[in-house]
Coordinates of C-alpha atoms in Angstrom, one line a residue:
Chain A
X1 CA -20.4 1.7 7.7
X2 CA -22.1 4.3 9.2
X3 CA -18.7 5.4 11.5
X4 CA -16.8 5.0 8.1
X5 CA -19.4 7.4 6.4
X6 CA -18.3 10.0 9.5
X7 CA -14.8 9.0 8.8
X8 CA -15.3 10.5 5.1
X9 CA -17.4 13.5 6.0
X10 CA -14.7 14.9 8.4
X11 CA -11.9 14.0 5.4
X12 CA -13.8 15.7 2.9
X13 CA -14.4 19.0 6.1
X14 CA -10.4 18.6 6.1
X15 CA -10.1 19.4 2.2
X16 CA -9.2 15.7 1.6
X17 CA -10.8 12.9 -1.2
X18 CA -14.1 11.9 1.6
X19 CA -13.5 8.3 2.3
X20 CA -13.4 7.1 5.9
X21 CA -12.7 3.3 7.2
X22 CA -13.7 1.0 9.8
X23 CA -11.8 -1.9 11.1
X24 CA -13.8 -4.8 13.2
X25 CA -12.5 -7.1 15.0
X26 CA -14.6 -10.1 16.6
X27 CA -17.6 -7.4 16.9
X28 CA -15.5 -4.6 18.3
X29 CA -14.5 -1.2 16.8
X30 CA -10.4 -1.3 16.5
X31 CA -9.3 1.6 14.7
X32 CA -11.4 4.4 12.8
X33 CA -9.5 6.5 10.7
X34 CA -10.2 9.1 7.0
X35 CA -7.8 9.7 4.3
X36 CA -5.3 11.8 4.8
X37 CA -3.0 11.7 2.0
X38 CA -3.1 16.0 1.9
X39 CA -2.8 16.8 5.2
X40 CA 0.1 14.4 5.9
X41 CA 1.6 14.7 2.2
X42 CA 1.4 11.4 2.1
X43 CA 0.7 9.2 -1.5
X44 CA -0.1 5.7 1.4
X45 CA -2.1 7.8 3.6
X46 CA -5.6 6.1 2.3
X47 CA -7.9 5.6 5.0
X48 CA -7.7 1.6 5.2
X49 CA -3.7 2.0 5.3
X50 CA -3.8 4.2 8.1
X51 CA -6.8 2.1 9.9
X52 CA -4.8 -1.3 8.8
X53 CA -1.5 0.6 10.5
X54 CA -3.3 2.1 13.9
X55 CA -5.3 -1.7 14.4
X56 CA -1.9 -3.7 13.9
X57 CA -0.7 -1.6 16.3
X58 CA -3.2 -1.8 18.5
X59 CA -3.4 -5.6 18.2
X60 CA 0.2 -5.9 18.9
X61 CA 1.2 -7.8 15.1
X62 CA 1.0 -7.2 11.5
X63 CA -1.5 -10.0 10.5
X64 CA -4.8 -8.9 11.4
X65 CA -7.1 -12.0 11.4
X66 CA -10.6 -12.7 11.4
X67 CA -11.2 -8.7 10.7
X68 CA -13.6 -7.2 8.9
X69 CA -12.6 -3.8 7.3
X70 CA -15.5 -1.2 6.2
X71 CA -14.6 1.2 3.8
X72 CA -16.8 3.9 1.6
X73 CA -15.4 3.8 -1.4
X74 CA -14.0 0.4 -3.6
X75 CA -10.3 0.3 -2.6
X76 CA -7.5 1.0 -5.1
X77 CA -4.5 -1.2 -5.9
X78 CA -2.3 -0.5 -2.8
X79 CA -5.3 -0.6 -0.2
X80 CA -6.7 -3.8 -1.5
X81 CA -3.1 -5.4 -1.9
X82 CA -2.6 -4.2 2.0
X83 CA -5.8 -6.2 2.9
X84 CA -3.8 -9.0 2.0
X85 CA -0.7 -8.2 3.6
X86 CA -2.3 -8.1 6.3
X87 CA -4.7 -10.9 6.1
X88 CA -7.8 -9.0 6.6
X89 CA -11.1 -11.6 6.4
X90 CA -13.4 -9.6 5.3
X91 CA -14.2 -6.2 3.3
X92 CA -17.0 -4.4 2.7
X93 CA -17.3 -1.4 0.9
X94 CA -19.7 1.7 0.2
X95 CA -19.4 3.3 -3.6
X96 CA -17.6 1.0 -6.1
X97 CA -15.1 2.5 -8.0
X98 CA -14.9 1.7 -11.9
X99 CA -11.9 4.2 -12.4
X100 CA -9.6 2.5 -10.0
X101 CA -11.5 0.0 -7.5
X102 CA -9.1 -3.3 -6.9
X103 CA -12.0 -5.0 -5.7
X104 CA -13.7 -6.4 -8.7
X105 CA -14.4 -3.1 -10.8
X106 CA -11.4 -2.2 -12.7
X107 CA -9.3 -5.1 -11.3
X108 CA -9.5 -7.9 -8.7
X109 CA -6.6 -8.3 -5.7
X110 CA -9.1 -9.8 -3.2
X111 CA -9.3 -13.0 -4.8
X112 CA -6.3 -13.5 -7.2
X113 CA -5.8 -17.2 -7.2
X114 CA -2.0 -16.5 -7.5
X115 CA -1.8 -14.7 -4.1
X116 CA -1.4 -16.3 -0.6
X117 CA -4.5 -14.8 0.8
X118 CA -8.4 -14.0 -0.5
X119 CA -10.5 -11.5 0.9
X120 CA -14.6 -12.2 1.0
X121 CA -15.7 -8.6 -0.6
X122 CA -19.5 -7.1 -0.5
X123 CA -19.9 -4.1 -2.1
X124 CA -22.7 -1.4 -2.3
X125 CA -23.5 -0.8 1.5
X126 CA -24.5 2.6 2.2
X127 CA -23.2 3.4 -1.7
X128 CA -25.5 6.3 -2.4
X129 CA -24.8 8.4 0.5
X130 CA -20.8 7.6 0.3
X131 CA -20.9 7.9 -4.0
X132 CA -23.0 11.1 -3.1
X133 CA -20.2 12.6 -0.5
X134 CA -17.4 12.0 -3.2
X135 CA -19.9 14.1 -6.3
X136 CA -20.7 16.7 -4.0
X137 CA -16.3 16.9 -2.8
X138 CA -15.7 17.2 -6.6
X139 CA -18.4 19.0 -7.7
X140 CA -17.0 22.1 -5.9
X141 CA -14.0 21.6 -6.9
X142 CA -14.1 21.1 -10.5
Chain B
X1 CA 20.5 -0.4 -6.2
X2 CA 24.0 -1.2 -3.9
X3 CA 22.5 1.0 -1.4
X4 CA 19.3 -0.8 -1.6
X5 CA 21.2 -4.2 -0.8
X6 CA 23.2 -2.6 2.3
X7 CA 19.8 -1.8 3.5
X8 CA 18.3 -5.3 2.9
X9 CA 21.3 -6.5 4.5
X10 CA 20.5 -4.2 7.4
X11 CA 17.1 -5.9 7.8
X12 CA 17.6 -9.4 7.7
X13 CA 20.3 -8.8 10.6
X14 CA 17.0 -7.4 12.7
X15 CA 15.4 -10.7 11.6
X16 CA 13.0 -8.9 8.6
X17 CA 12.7 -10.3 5.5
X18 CA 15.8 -8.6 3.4
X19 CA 14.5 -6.5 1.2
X20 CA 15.5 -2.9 0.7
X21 CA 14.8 0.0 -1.0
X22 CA 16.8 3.6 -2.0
X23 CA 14.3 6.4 -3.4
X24 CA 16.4 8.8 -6.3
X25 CA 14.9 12.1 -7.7
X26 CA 17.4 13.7 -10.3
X27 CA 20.6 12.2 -9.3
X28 CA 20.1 12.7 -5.7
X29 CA 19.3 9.8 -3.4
X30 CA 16.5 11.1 -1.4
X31 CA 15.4 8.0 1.3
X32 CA 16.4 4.4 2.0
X33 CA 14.7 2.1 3.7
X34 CA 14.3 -1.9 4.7
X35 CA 11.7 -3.9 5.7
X36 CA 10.3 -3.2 9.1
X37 CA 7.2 -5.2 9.3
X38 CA 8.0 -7.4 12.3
X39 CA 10.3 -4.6 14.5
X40 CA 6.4 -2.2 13.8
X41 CA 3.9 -5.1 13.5
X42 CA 2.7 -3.3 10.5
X43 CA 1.9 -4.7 7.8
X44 CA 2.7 -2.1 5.3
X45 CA 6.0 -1.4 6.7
X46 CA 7.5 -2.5 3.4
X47 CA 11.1 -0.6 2.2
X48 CA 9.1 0.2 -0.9
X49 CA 6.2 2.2 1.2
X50 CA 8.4 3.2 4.0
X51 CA 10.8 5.0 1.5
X52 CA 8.2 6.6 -0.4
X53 CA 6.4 7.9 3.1
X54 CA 10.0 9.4 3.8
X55 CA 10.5 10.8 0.7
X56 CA 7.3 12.3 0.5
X57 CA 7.8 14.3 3.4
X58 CA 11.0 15.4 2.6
X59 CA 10.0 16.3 -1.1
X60 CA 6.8 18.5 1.1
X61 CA 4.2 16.6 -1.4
X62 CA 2.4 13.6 -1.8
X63 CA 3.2 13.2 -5.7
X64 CA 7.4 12.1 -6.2
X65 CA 7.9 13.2 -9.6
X66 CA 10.6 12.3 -11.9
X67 CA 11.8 9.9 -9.2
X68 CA 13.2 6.2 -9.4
X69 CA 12.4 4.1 -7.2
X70 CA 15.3 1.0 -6.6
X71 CA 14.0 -2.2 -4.5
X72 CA 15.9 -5.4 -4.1
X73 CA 12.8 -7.8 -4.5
X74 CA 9.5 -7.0 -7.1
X75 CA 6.9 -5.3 -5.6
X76 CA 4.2 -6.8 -4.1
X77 CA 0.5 -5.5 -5.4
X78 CA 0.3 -2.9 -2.3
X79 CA 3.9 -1.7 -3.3
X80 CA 3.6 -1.6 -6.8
X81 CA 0.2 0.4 -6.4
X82 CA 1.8 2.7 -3.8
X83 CA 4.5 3.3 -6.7
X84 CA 1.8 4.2 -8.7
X85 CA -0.4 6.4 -6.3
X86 CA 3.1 8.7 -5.8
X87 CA 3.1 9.2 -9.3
X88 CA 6.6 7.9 -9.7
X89 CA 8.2 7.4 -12.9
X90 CA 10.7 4.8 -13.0
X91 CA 11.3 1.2 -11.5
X92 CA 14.3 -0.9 -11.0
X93 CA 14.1 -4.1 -9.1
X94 CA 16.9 -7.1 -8.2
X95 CA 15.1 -10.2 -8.2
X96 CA 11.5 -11.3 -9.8
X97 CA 9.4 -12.7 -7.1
X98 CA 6.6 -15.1 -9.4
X99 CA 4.7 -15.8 -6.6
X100 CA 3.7 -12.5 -5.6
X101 CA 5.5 -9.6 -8.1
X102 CA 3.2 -6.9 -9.2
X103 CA 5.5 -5.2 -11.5
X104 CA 5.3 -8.1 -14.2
X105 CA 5.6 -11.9 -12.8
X106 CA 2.5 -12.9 -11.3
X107 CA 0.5 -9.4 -12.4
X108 CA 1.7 -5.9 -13.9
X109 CA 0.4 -3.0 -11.9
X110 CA 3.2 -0.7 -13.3
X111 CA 1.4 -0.6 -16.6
X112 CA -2.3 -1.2 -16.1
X113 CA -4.1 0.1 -19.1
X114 CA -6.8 1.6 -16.9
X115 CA -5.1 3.1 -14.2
X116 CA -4.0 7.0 -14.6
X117 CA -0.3 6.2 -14.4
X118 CA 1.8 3.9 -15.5
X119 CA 5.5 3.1 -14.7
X120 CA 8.6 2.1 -16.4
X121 CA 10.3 -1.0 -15.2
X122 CA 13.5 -2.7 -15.6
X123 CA 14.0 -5.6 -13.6
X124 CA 16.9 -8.1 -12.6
X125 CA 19.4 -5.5 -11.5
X126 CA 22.1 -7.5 -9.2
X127 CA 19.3 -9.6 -8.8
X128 CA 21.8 -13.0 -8.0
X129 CA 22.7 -11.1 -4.7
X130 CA 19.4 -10.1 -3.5
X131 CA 18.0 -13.6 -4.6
X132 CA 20.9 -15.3 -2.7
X133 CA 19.7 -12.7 0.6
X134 CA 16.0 -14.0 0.3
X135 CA 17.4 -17.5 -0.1
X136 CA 20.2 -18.1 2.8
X137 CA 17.5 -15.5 5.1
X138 CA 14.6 -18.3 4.3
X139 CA 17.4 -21.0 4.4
X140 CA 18.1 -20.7 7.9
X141 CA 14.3 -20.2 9.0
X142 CA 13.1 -22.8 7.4

C-alpha cells in the first residue's frame, strides 16, 4: 500500500484525483500504475484499470489469478466490476468511499452472489494518509 | 445498433465473444468497436469500454456528453459503470444478459439512486439477432 500511496501522490502532482494502485502477484510487484483519467482524457483511465490492463499484459492473458490488487481509495463501479473480469483474488483498499465505493460502501460488486466471481476485500489500510491526500487535492481546489 | 451487429459479427470471426458496440453523439456515429479481450489479453477490452476510450479521445475529453451509446449484449457491471463515469446519457442494448447485465437484469447501475449520474436505457433492440450471435458463437464452443 505504501507503492500505491506513491502512485496517488504523483497523480494528484500531475493535477489528477490522487489514487494510485498496486497489483501483486504470488509476492511480486506486477504493475504500478495512478489515475490518469485527465491526462489521457480518458473516463476508464482509473488506476486499477490501467494496473489491471499493464499486468494482463504482462502476464500474457486477461484473467489474472491468485492476485492481490492494492488500491488507496474504495473502487467505483467499473473498477470493482473489472476485478471480476478479470478474476482478481484479492483487494485491498486505503480510504473507503461512501459517495461511490463498489466495495461495500455505497454498493457491493465484490461479492454479488449473482456474478461468476467474488473478490475477498479489506478495507481501511493506510486510510488516513490516502483519505488525507484526496482532502488536501480538493481542498485547493474547491 | 446494425452497425453494432457488423461489428460483433467482426469479432466472433477473430474468435471473441460477439459483442459490439457503435458510440453516437448528435446524429454522428463517433466509434465502433467489438470485443477484443482475447486478441489483447485484457480484460477490459470490452466493445463498450473500447468505444468509449476511442470516443473520448476523439471528442478531446473524458466526459461524452449527450452521447448514446449502442451495444449488442447488456453491459456487464464494469461497462455499465464506465457508461456512467463518461457521463453518457443514453443506452440501447440488443439482448438482456440475466446472468451478468448491469443495466437492469441481474443489477441496475444505469439508475443507481446514489451515484451522481444516471442513464436512460432501452433495451431489446434487434435483440433476436444478437442473441442468436451469442448462441451459435457458444454453440460451436461448447
Amino acid at each position: 500500500m505504501r507503492l500505491a500511496l506513491d502512485e496517488a501522490r504523483a497523480a494528484g502532482e500531475r493535477g489528477e484525483v490522487p489514487v494510485g494502485a498496486v497489483l501483486v502477484q504470488a509476492g511480486r510487484v506486477i504493475a504500478t500504475r495512478g489515475n490518469e483519467r485527465e491526462s489521457r482524457n480518458d473516463p476508464t483511465a482509473h488506476a486499477e484499470l490501467l494496473v489491471l490492463r499493464d499486468a494482463a499484459a504482462i502476464l500474457g492473458g486477461w484473467r489474472i489469478l491468485d492476485a492481490t490488487l492494492y488500491v488507496t481509495l474504495e473502487p467505483c463501479p467499473m473498477c470493482a466490476g473489472a476485478l471480476v473480469q478479470a478474476r482478481v483474488a484479492r483487494l485491498v483498499y486505503g480510504a473507503a468511499d461512501p459517495k461511490a465505493g463498489a466495495a461495500g460502501s455505497l454498493l457491493d460488486l465484490t461479492s454479488h452472489p449473482g456474478l461468476n466471481h467474488t473478490v475477498d476485500v479489506m478495507g481501511g489500510v493506510l486510510a488516513d494518509e490516502a483519505g488525507e491526500l484526496l482532502r488536501r487535492f480538493f481542498a485547493v481546489r474547491r
